[in-house]
Every structure is written in structure tokens, then in C-alpha cells.
mmCIF file of C-alpha atoms in Angstrom:
data_model
loop_
_atom_site.group_PDB
_atom_site.id
_atom_site.type_symbol
_atom_site.label_atom_id
_atom_site.label_comp_id
_atom_site.label_asym_id
_atom_site.label_seq_id
_atom_site.Cartn_x
_atom_site.Cartn_y
_atom_site.Cartn_z
ATOM 1 C CA MET A 154 49.139 175.875 85.270
ATOM 2 C CA ASN A 155 47.515 172.528 85.935
ATOM 3 C CA THR A 156 48.317 170.118 83.060
ATOM 4 C CA ASP A 157 47.524 166.656 84.471
ATOM 5 C CA ASN A 158 43.710 166.988 84.353
ATOM 6 C CA THR A 159 43.370 166.671 88.142
ATOM 7 C CA GLU A 160 40.447 168.628 89.518
ATOM 8 C CA LEU A 161 41.441 171.952 91.018
ATOM 9 C CA ILE A 162 40.437 172.629 94.619
ATOM 10 C CA PRO A 163 38.398 175.803 95.208
ATOM 11 C CA LEU A 164 39.803 178.237 97.761
ATOM 12 C CA ILE A 165 36.515 179.956 98.550
ATOM 13 C CA GLY A 166 34.940 178.179 101.480
ATOM 14 C CA LEU A 167 38.288 177.803 103.286
ATOM 15 C CA THR A 168 39.040 179.612 106.541
ATOM 16 C CA GLU A 169 42.023 181.889 107.068
ATOM 17 C CA SER A 170 43.763 179.121 109.020
ATOM 18 C CA GLU A 171 43.201 176.655 106.188
ATOM 19 C CA LEU A 172 44.420 179.186 103.617
ATOM 20 C CA ARG A 173 47.588 179.698 105.667
ATOM 21 C CA ASP A 174 48.054 175.907 105.617
ATOM 22 C CA VAL A 175 47.663 175.968 101.816
ATOM 23 C CA ALA A 176 50.395 178.593 101.581
ATOM 24 C CA LYS A 177 52.756 176.627 103.831
ATOM 25 C CA GLU A 178 52.042 173.394 101.948
ATOM 26 C CA LEU A 179 53.203 175.116 98.741
ATOM 27 C CA GLY A 180 56.355 176.442 100.390
ATOM 28 C CA MET A 181 55.105 180.011 100.787
ATOM 29 C CA PRO A 182 55.138 182.133 103.957
ATOM 30 C CA ALA A 183 51.979 181.598 106.032
ATOM 31 C CA PHE A 184 51.012 185.275 105.692
ATOM 32 C CA ILE A 185 50.211 184.584 102.019
ATOM 33 C CA GLY A 186 47.189 182.676 103.346
ATOM 34 C CA THR A 187 46.009 185.800 105.147
ATOM 35 C CA GLN A 188 46.427 187.767 101.921
ATOM 36 C CA LEU A 189 44.401 185.123 100.100
ATOM 37 C CA ALA A 190 41.559 185.504 102.626
ATOM 38 C CA GLN A 191 41.540 189.256 102.030
ATOM 39 C CA TRP A 192 41.448 188.823 98.263
ATOM 40 C CA LEU A 193 38.749 186.147 98.323
ATOM 41 C CA TYR A 194 36.341 187.593 100.867
ATOM 42 C CA GLN A 195 37.011 191.307 101.255
ATOM 43 C CA LYS A 196 38.173 192.280 97.763
ATOM 44 C CA ARG A 197 36.162 189.506 96.089
ATOM 45 C CA ALA A 198 38.807 188.577 93.543
ATOM 46 C CA ALA A 199 37.530 186.145 90.917
ATOM 47 C CA SER A 200 40.982 185.037 89.678
ATOM 48 C CA PHE A 201 44.604 184.872 90.818
ATOM 49 C CA ASP A 202 45.450 187.543 88.225
ATOM 50 C CA GLU A 203 43.498 190.077 90.288
ATOM 51 C CA MET A 204 45.661 189.419 93.372
ATOM 52 C CA THR A 205 48.223 192.117 92.663
ATOM 53 C CA ASN A 206 50.410 191.632 95.753
ATOM 54 C CA LEU A 207 51.097 187.946 94.957
ATOM 55 C CA SER A 208 54.184 187.183 92.900
ATOM 56 C CA LYS A 209 53.928 185.454 89.522
ATOM 57 C CA LYS A 210 55.732 182.469 91.030
ATOM 58 C CA ASN A 211 53.205 182.132 93.860
ATOM 59 C CA LYS A 212 50.273 182.537 91.483
ATOM 60 C CA ALA A 213 51.709 179.761 89.323
ATOM 61 C CA LEU A 214 52.191 177.496 92.354
ATOM 62 C CA LEU A 215 48.602 178.094 93.467
ATOM 63 C CA SER A 216 47.153 177.463 90.025
ATOM 64 C CA GLU A 217 48.773 174.007 89.887
ATOM 65 C CA ARG A 218 46.387 172.670 92.531
ATOM 66 C CA TYR A 219 43.859 175.359 93.321
ATOM 67 C CA CYS A 220 41.369 177.736 91.767
ATOM 68 C CA VAL A 221 39.472 180.634 93.288
ATOM 69 C CA GLY A 222 36.286 178.649 92.807
ATOM 70 C CA ARG A 223 33.965 181.400 91.619
ATOM 71 C CA THR A 224 31.245 180.370 89.165
ATOM 72 C CA ALA A 225 29.051 182.927 87.438
ATOM 73 C CA PRO A 226 25.279 182.430 87.284
ATOM 74 C CA ALA A 227 24.145 180.300 84.352
ATOM 75 C CA GLY A 228 20.936 182.276 83.990
ATOM 76 C CA MET A 229 18.676 184.878 85.553
ATOM 77 C CA GLN A 230 15.093 186.131 85.520
ATOM 78 C CA LYS A 231 13.896 189.537 86.709
ATOM 79 C CA SER A 232 10.496 190.054 88.291
ATOM 80 C CA SER A 233 8.243 193.027 87.705
ATOM 81 C CA ASP A 234 8.874 193.976 91.370
ATOM 82 C CA GLY A 235 12.692 194.083 90.934
ATOM 83 C CA THR A 236 13.405 190.672 92.450
ATOM 84 C CA VAL A 237 16.005 188.696 90.494
ATOM 85 C CA LYS A 238 16.307 184.899 90.441
ATOM 86 C CA TYR A 239 19.717 183.455 89.550
ATOM 87 C CA VAL A 240 20.532 179.897 88.511
ATOM 88 C CA PHE A 241 23.925 178.480 89.521
ATOM 89 C CA PRO A 242 25.556 175.272 88.276
ATOM 90 C CA VAL A 243 26.805 172.945 91.020
ATOM 91 C CA ALA A 244 28.489 169.540 91.136
ATOM 92 C CA GLY A 245 26.906 166.614 89.357
ATOM 93 C CA GLY A 246 25.473 168.735 86.564
ATOM 94 C CA ARG A 247 22.775 170.047 88.904
ATOM 95 C CA ARG A 248 21.508 173.594 89.249
ATOM 96 C CA ILE A 249 20.302 175.585 92.226
ATOM 97 C CA GLU A 250 18.565 178.937 92.563
ATOM 98 C CA SER A 251 19.258 182.094 94.589
ATOM 99 C CA VAL A 252 16.988 185.113 94.875
ATOM 100 C CA TYR A 253 18.148 188.746 95.090
ATOM 101 C CA ILE A 254 15.544 190.989 96.752
ATOM 102 C CA PRO A 255 16.138 194.767 96.615
ATOM 103 C CA ASP A 256 14.149 196.923 99.039
ATOM 104 C CA HIS A 257 15.094 200.628 99.171
ATOM 105 C CA ASP A 258 18.503 200.732 100.918
ATOM 106 C CA ARG A 259 18.487 196.989 101.651
ATOM 107 C CA ALA A 260 19.423 194.133 99.350
ATOM 108 C CA THR A 261 18.823 190.603 100.617
ATOM 109 C CA LEU A 262 20.020 187.366 99.056
ATOM 110 C CA CYS A 263 18.003 184.209 99.636
ATOM 111 C CA VAL A 264 20.680 181.502 99.584
ATOM 112 C CA SER A 265 20.323 177.793 98.835
ATOM 113 C CA SER A 266 22.130 175.213 100.971
ATOM 114 C CA GLN A 267 21.115 171.989 99.175
ATOM 115 C CA ALA A 268 20.067 170.863 95.724
ATOM 116 C CA GLY A 269 16.560 169.676 96.488
ATOM 117 C CA CYS A 270 15.475 168.898 100.048
ATOM 118 C CA LYS A 271 14.834 165.882 102.277
ATOM 119 C CA MET A 272 12.041 167.498 104.308
ATOM 120 C CA ASN A 273 9.339 166.865 101.665
ATOM 121 C CA CYS A 274 6.940 169.516 102.946
ATOM 122 C CA TYR A 275 3.640 169.038 101.102
ATOM 123 C CA PHE A 276 3.333 172.669 99.996
ATOM 124 C CA CYS A 277 6.920 173.274 98.803
ATOM 125 C CA ALA A 278 8.164 172.928 95.221
ATOM 126 C CA THR A 279 11.726 172.257 96.405
ATOM 127 C CA GLY A 280 10.492 169.419 98.616
ATOM 128 C CA LYS A 281 8.720 167.868 95.638
ATOM 129 C CA MET A 282 12.102 167.610 93.884
ATOM 130 C CA GLY A 283 13.403 165.245 96.514
ATOM 131 C CA PHE A 284 16.963 165.464 97.808
ATOM 132 C CA LYS A 285 19.701 165.676 95.163
ATOM 133 C CA SER A 286 22.903 166.703 96.954
ATOM 134 C CA GLN A 287 24.498 168.747 99.710
ATOM 135 C CA LEU A 288 26.115 171.968 98.581
ATOM 136 C CA THR A 289 29.714 172.508 99.600
ATOM 137 C CA ALA A 290 30.724 175.629 101.504
ATOM 138 C CA ALA A 291 32.308 176.834 98.256
ATOM 139 C CA GLU A 292 29.029 176.366 96.358
ATOM 140 C CA ILE A 293 27.079 178.208 99.051
ATOM 141 C CA ILE A 294 29.464 181.132 99.389
ATOM 142 C CA ASN A 295 29.830 181.406 95.613
ATOM 143 C CA GLN A 296 26.180 182.514 95.511
ATOM 144 C CA ILE A 297 27.014 185.350 97.920
ATOM 145 C CA LEU A 298 30.240 186.387 96.190
ATOM 146 C CA SER A 299 28.720 186.329 92.712
ATOM 147 C CA ILE A 300 25.559 188.346 93.451
ATOM 148 C CA PRO A 301 24.965 191.005 92.373
ATOM 149 C CA PRO A 302 27.246 190.744 89.338
ATOM 150 C CA LYS A 303 29.049 193.813 88.094
ATOM 151 C CA ALA A 304 26.869 195.911 85.833
ATOM 152 C CA LYS A 305 27.482 195.779 82.104
ATOM 153 C CA PRO A 306 28.203 199.041 80.271
ATOM 154 C CA GLY A 307 25.062 201.151 80.232
ATOM 155 C CA GLU A 308 23.386 199.216 83.058
ATOM 156 C CA ALA A 309 22.728 200.659 86.524
ATOM 157 C CA GLU A 310 24.664 199.097 89.389
ATOM 158 C CA MET A 311 22.612 196.883 91.718
ATOM 159 C CA ASN A 312 22.776 197.511 95.444
ATOM 160 C CA PRO A 313 25.457 195.527 97.288
ATOM 161 C CA LEU A 314 24.135 192.859 99.632
ATOM 162 C CA THR A 315 23.140 193.980 103.113
ATOM 163 C CA ASN A 316 21.523 190.747 104.346
ATOM 164 C CA ILE A 317 21.698 186.992 103.814
ATOM 165 C CA VAL A 318 18.819 184.611 104.492
ATOM 166 C CA PHE A 319 19.315 180.845 104.333
ATOM 167 C CA MET A 320 15.793 180.366 102.994
ATOM 168 C CA GLY A 321 16.472 179.073 99.488
ATOM 169 C CA MET A 322 16.522 175.471 98.343
ATOM 170 C CA GLY A 323 17.116 172.912 101.080
ATOM 171 C CA GLU A 324 17.020 172.675 104.877
ATOM 172 C CA PRO A 325 20.093 174.596 106.133
ATOM 173 C CA LEU A 326 20.467 172.543 109.313
ATOM 174 C CA ASP A 327 20.477 169.339 107.264
ATOM 175 C CA ASN A 328 23.756 170.653 105.811
ATOM 176 C CA PHE A 329 24.891 172.179 109.068
ATOM 177 C CA LYS A 330 28.654 171.768 108.738
ATOM 178 C CA ALA A 331 28.824 173.662 105.432
ATOM 179 C CA VAL A 332 26.302 176.320 106.497
ATOM 180 C CA LYS A 333 28.134 176.919 109.779
ATOM 181 C CA ARG A 334 31.425 177.283 107.895
ATOM 182 C CA VAL A 335 29.851 179.910 105.622
ATOM 183 C CA ILE A 336 28.441 181.789 108.635
ATOM 184 C CA ASP A 337 31.922 181.772 110.204
ATOM 185 C CA ILE A 338 33.414 183.232 107.000
ATOM 186 C CA LEU A 339 30.687 185.873 106.788
ATOM 187 C CA THR A 340 31.215 187.050 110.367
ATOM 188 C CA ALA A 341 35.006 186.620 110.843
ATOM 189 C CA PRO A 342 37.232 189.748 110.816
ATOM 190 C CA TRP A 343 39.405 188.081 108.140
ATOM 191 C CA GLY A 344 36.288 187.223 106.125
ATOM 192 C CA PHE A 345 33.358 189.486 105.297
ATOM 193 C CA ASP A 346 33.392 190.941 108.841
ATOM 194 C CA TRP A 347 29.596 191.128 108.890
ATOM 195 C CA SER A 348 27.490 191.453 112.009
ATOM 196 C CA PRO A 349 25.533 188.234 112.637
ATOM 197 C CA LYS A 350 22.445 190.488 112.703
ATOM 198 C CA ARG A 351 22.687 190.558 108.911
ATOM 199 C CA ILE A 352 22.168 186.784 108.663
ATOM 200 C CA THR A 353 19.014 184.697 109.180
ATOM 201 C CA VAL A 354 18.823 180.897 109.119
ATOM 202 C CA SER A 355 15.404 179.382 108.403
ATOM 203 C CA THR A 356 14.688 175.832 109.547
ATOM 204 C CA VAL A 357 11.905 173.363 110.241
ATOM 205 C CA GLY A 358 13.568 173.043 113.657
ATOM 206 C CA LYS A 359 16.047 170.224 113.088
ATOM 207 C CA LEU A 360 17.477 169.117 116.428
ATOM 208 C CA PRO A 361 20.197 168.976 117.758
ATOM 209 C CA GLU A 362 21.690 171.129 114.989
ATOM 210 C CA LEU A 363 19.411 174.016 116.019
ATOM 211 C CA LYS A 364 20.902 173.939 119.497
ATOM 212 C CA ASP A 365 24.410 173.909 118.029
ATOM 213 C CA LEU A 366 23.545 176.917 115.849
ATOM 214 C CA LEU A 367 22.093 178.776 118.829
ATOM 215 C CA ASP A 368 25.128 178.005 120.991
ATOM 216 C CA THR A 369 27.847 178.822 118.461
ATOM 217 C CA THR A 370 26.445 181.799 116.520
ATOM 218 C CA LYS A 371 24.398 184.949 117.078
ATOM 219 C CA VAL A 372 22.497 184.845 113.779
ATOM 220 C CA HIS A 373 18.754 185.397 113.621
ATOM 221 C CA ILE A 374 16.540 182.301 113.629
ATOM 222 C CA ALA A 375 13.386 181.692 111.588
ATOM 223 C CA ILE A 376 11.270 178.628 112.375
ATOM 224 C CA SER A 377 8.850 177.182 109.822
ATOM 225 C CA VAL A 378 5.708 176.591 111.895
ATOM 226 C CA HIS A 379 2.720 176.858 109.486
ATOM 227 C CA SER A 380 0.417 175.175 111.987
ATOM 228 C CA ALA A 381 0.461 174.943 115.771
ATOM 229 C CA ASP A 382 -1.679 171.794 115.604
ATOM 230 C CA PRO A 383 0.812 168.883 115.842
ATOM 231 C CA ARG A 384 -1.347 166.469 113.848
ATOM 232 C CA GLU A 385 -2.040 168.994 111.105
ATOM 233 C CA ARG A 386 1.586 170.121 110.968
ATOM 234 C CA GLY A 387 2.671 166.490 110.730
ATOM 235 C CA ALA A 388 0.416 165.945 107.716
ATOM 236 C CA MET A 389 1.985 168.937 105.952
ATOM 237 C CA MET A 390 5.552 168.585 107.255
ATOM 238 C CA PRO A 391 6.959 165.075 107.823
ATOM 239 C CA ALA A 392 9.745 166.638 109.933
ATOM 240 C CA GLN A 393 7.157 167.193 112.679
ATOM 241 C CA LYS A 394 7.472 163.515 113.627
ATOM 242 C CA ALA A 395 11.203 163.770 114.339
ATOM 243 C CA PHE A 396 11.222 167.403 115.469
ATOM 244 C CA PRO A 397 7.879 168.281 117.110
ATOM 245 C CA ILE A 398 7.205 172.003 117.079
ATOM 246 C CA GLN A 399 6.497 171.902 120.829
ATOM 247 C CA SER A 400 10.021 170.514 121.426
ATOM 248 C CA VAL A 401 11.482 173.175 119.152
ATOM 249 C CA MET A 402 9.726 175.947 121.089
ATOM 250 C CA GLN A 403 10.871 174.426 124.372
ATOM 251 C CA LEU A 404 14.479 174.574 123.190
ATOM 252 C CA LEU A 405 14.086 178.180 122.009
ATOM 253 C CA SER A 406 12.681 179.215 125.389
ATOM 254 C CA GLY A 407 16.158 178.748 126.864
ATOM 255 C CA TYR A 408 17.652 181.555 124.730
ATOM 256 C CA ASP A 409 17.333 185.320 124.893
ATOM 257 C CA PHE A 410 15.633 186.903 121.889
ATOM 258 C CA SER A 411 14.622 190.102 123.662
ATOM 259 C CA HIS A 412 17.618 192.182 122.538
ATOM 260 C CA GLN A 413 19.629 192.104 119.312
ATOM 261 C CA ARG A 414 19.058 188.523 118.277
ATOM 262 C CA ARG A 415 15.674 187.932 116.641
ATOM 263 C CA LEU A 416 13.401 184.902 116.493
ATOM 264 C CA SER A 417 10.792 184.755 113.735
ATOM 265 C CA LEU A 418 8.044 182.195 113.267
ATOM 266 C CA GLU A 419 7.083 181.634 109.631
ATOM 267 C CA TYR A 420 3.410 180.901 109.016
ATOM 268 C CA ILE A 421 2.160 180.210 105.477
ATOM 269 C CA MET A 422 -1.614 180.677 105.335
ATOM 270 C CA TRP A 423 -3.916 178.369 103.353
ATOM 271 C CA LYS A 424 -7.585 178.952 102.689
ATOM 272 C CA GLY A 425 -9.763 176.863 104.991
ATOM 273 C CA VAL A 426 -6.805 175.043 106.524
ATOM 274 C CA ASN A 427 -4.981 177.178 109.106
ATOM 275 C CA ASP A 428 -6.490 180.647 108.714
ATOM 276 C CA ASP A 429 -9.260 180.757 111.342
ATOM 277 C CA ILE A 430 -9.598 182.024 114.908
ATOM 278 C CA ALA A 431 -9.021 178.553 116.379
ATOM 279 C CA HIS A 432 -5.644 178.310 114.617
ATOM 280 C CA ALA A 433 -4.709 181.804 115.776
ATOM 281 C CA ASN A 434 -5.454 180.784 119.354
ATOM 282 C CA MET A 435 -3.395 177.575 118.989
ATOM 283 C CA LEU A 436 -0.478 179.649 117.736
ATOM 284 C CA ILE A 437 -0.844 182.072 120.647
ATOM 285 C CA LYS A 438 -0.760 179.124 123.070
ATOM 286 C CA LEU A 439 2.297 177.654 121.345
ATOM 287 C CA ILE A 440 4.183 180.961 121.592
ATOM 288 C CA GLY A 441 3.307 181.608 125.231
ATOM 289 C CA ASN A 442 5.757 184.173 126.643
ATOM 290 C CA GLN A 443 8.421 183.580 123.986
ATOM 291 C CA ASP A 444 9.927 186.756 122.498
ATOM 292 C CA CYS A 445 9.373 186.447 118.760
ATOM 293 C CA ARG A 446 7.670 187.929 115.745
ATOM 294 C CA VAL A 447 5.326 186.088 113.424
ATOM 295 C CA ASN A 448 5.617 186.456 109.662
ATOM 296 C CA LEU A 449 2.322 185.649 107.967
ATOM 297 C CA ILE A 450 3.013 184.511 104.407
ATOM 298 C CA ARG A 451 0.536 184.236 101.564
ATOM 299 C CA TYR A 452 0.688 180.790 99.991
ATOM 300 C CA HIS A 453 2.148 180.721 96.499
ATOM 301 C CA ALA A 454 0.402 177.978 94.563
ATOM 302 C CA ILE A 455 2.520 175.299 92.900
ATOM 303 C CA PRO A 456 1.277 172.795 90.293
ATOM 304 C CA GLY A 457 -0.296 169.591 91.565
ATOM 305 C CA ILE A 458 -0.922 170.775 95.135
ATOM 306 C CA ASP A 459 -4.556 171.150 96.224
ATOM 307 C CA LEU A 460 -4.028 174.166 98.491
ATOM 308 C CA GLN A 461 -5.205 177.724 97.955
ATOM 309 C CA PRO A 462 -4.012 181.033 99.409
ATOM 310 C CA CYS A 463 -6.344 182.554 101.958
ATOM 311 C CA SER A 464 -7.797 186.015 101.459
ATOM 312 C CA GLU A 465 -6.095 189.252 102.451
ATOM 313 C CA GLU A 466 -8.997 189.927 104.825
ATOM 314 C CA ARG A 467 -8.379 186.607 106.566
ATOM 315 C CA MET A 468 -4.670 187.377 106.940
ATOM 316 C CA ILE A 469 -5.455 190.789 108.428
ATOM 317 C CA MET A 470 -7.897 189.238 110.897
ATOM 318 C CA PHE A 471 -5.323 186.626 111.916
ATOM 319 C CA ARG A 472 -2.629 189.292 112.334
ATOM 320 C CA ASN A 473 -4.905 191.487 114.442
ATOM 321 C CA ILE A 474 -5.738 188.619 116.806
ATOM 322 C CA LEU A 475 -2.027 187.980 117.399
ATOM 323 C CA ASN A 476 -1.323 191.698 117.832
ATOM 324 C CA LYS A 477 -4.120 192.013 120.430
ATOM 325 C CA HIS A 478 -2.402 189.283 122.455
ATOM 326 C CA GLY A 479 0.887 191.213 122.458
ATOM 327 C CA ILE A 480 2.514 189.202 119.666
ATOM 328 C CA THR A 481 4.186 191.181 116.904
ATOM 329 C CA ALA A 482 2.797 189.820 113.658
ATOM 330 C CA THR A 483 3.228 191.183 110.148
ATOM 331 C CA ILE A 484 2.030 190.148 106.708
ATOM 332 C CA ARG A 485 5.092 189.583 104.572
ATOM 333 C CA ALA A 486 4.982 191.207 101.156
ATOM 334 C CA SER A 487 5.221 188.647 98.376
ATOM 335 C CA ARG A 488 8.209 189.100 96.062
ATOM 336 C CA GLY A 489 9.087 187.437 92.775
ATOM 337 C CA GLU A 490 6.005 185.276 92.368
ATOM 338 C CA ASP A 491 5.794 186.001 88.622
ATOM 339 C CA ILE A 492 9.195 184.331 88.092
ATOM 340 C CA MET A 493 8.601 181.426 90.531
ATOM 341 C CA ALA A 494 10.994 183.004 93.037
ATOM 342 C CA ALA A 495 8.646 183.480 96.011
ATOM 343 C CA CYS A 496 8.586 181.424 99.204
ATOM 344 C CA GLY A 497 8.289 177.695 98.484
ATOM 345 C CA MET A 498 8.551 178.033 94.702
ATOM 346 C CA LEU A 499 12.244 177.325 94.048
ATOM 347 C CA ALA A 500 12.816 174.160 92.038
ATOM 348 C CA LYS A 501 15.408 173.457 89.385
#
């Protein structure tokens, strides 16, 4: 047991190779590191006591310097539609939010990668917070390991996670190193052993990290477009200046999204701003021959922002125009708005 008040190092967020190094550093056989990976990621142990094939001596050695690193949610809210928002404590006394979205036989977790965000998109509550801190790989993967929690006596079990979307607080590619590490753990045979098809990374299109993500993973990509008019997008999204949407689409054109890997374009619709035929035609021109689908998203109003959601009729018209031009477009169902858990509403 640690008695000198030094901060314990979390093991979650480490790769199998790094865990083997931990074992060797403590004088244990390297294969103990492989066992640790199995306990952390496959069996989801929350303490060394749960690791039944480790000796008491090895558990004691580990606990001198290390901890598993799991942290339970500090709070939760449940929506009338079944969506659950969880609050997690992170370093510096800050808190971040994750959203669990059940849908029949699917259960998706919307994961945060930063506390706050640097992108400062005009319409986003997280952006209005400003940037607070990067989350470590341990803090990101803790959200995944700790949701859904085990049911209490008398409660029904929640569905295990089937999908992860990096669409919570923060710009994932602005914390690329940690996000990439978590993706590696999720997809590695010694980790979760998930197919990359179960993971989506949403981004404003931060370059060159987007290219790195495309080159080194097979996860799905979601690009926050919201307007195909560069000037209008720039007014709403300061990132347009550094990462023009036309440059982002040019990069994406060099990759194959016609088979298993999917490209989605996210398009929040505002009344009288980007919901008319002219904007639909600009989006069609921007897409060109690119294989993708468009997710039309109803705007969720946040305090102090003078934008309004457009009508359902307008969204249907917009969708039908895209469909007639051979572009797959769908209207995304809103989830968790009554608990401030819908798209663009996370802020803690």
C-alpha cells in the first residue's frame, strides 16, 4: 500500500506493451502485464482485488505505485427518452459529461475528449465554456469502462455498449494523441478487440490530425459542416479560417468510403440561416462525387444564442433535395434534450 502520499499512476490508458514494462519494472515476469491488460480491458476489473490470478505479493507491489484508475460517475440524469447523461470528475477539480444513448439492440456512448473546447463554435454550449484542459487517455477510457454501471438490486440491467462516438465535450483531434491511444486500446486484440466500425470520431476537420487519423485507423469519420458557404461557416465556426471546409473535403476525396468505412457530414439546421434551397445546392456542390451520408440535426437552443431551430417541414424539404441528387440524407432523431444532453448542449 502506498504510504508516502505520492500520487498513484492509473493503469487504464496504458497499452499491453507499457503494462508489460510496468511488470518488469516491479520485478515481475512480463506476462503479468498481459494479464493486467486482460483484467483492465476485457474483464473490466475496477480494483487489484478482482484480479484473481495475481499473487498477493504482486498486488501489493502494484498498489505501491499504481492504481487501476477507474472513477465512478459523480452524478447522472435520465431523459424521458431513455438517454442518460453522466458527470465524471477529472483532474483539476473539473467535471465532464458523457451521454449513454440506448436504441433497441444498440447502446452508444457519446464520449468527451476535453474539458471545454478551443473551437468556440457560436452555437455550441461546450464552446462557450472555453478550453479548460485536455483529458488523459485514462480519463477518456474511464468513461467507456464505467458506463453503464452495474445495476443495483431491483434495477434492470442496461445494455452493454455497442458503439462509441467521440462527439462529447471537446474537439477530439485537438487531443489527438490521447484519442488515438484510446482507439488503439478499443481495437487491439489485447484490449477491447472491437471492430473500428463501432467507433466514430467527429471533428471540425482539424488538419493534419485528420489525415493522421485516416491513415492510421479505420474508424468512421463525422465532419461538422453546418454550412457549405465558407464566409457563413467562418462566422459560426472560427476553425473555418485554419481548416477550410473545402480543404477538408479535398483531403477526404483521397480515401475510400464506399465500403465498410463511413463518412458522415453533420449539418445543424437553423431557421432562416442555412435551411433554404440555395444552401442545399451549396452543400450538394461541396459534396460532389464524395461517398458520404448527411445527418441533418435540429438545433437545440442554448441560452444567450440568437439562433432558432428550423421547422420539421424545412428539414424534410432539405433532405428530399439532397436525396433527389443521389445523396443519402437523414434527419437525426433528437435525444436527451430535456436533460441538456443533446448535440451541442454539453457544458459543465
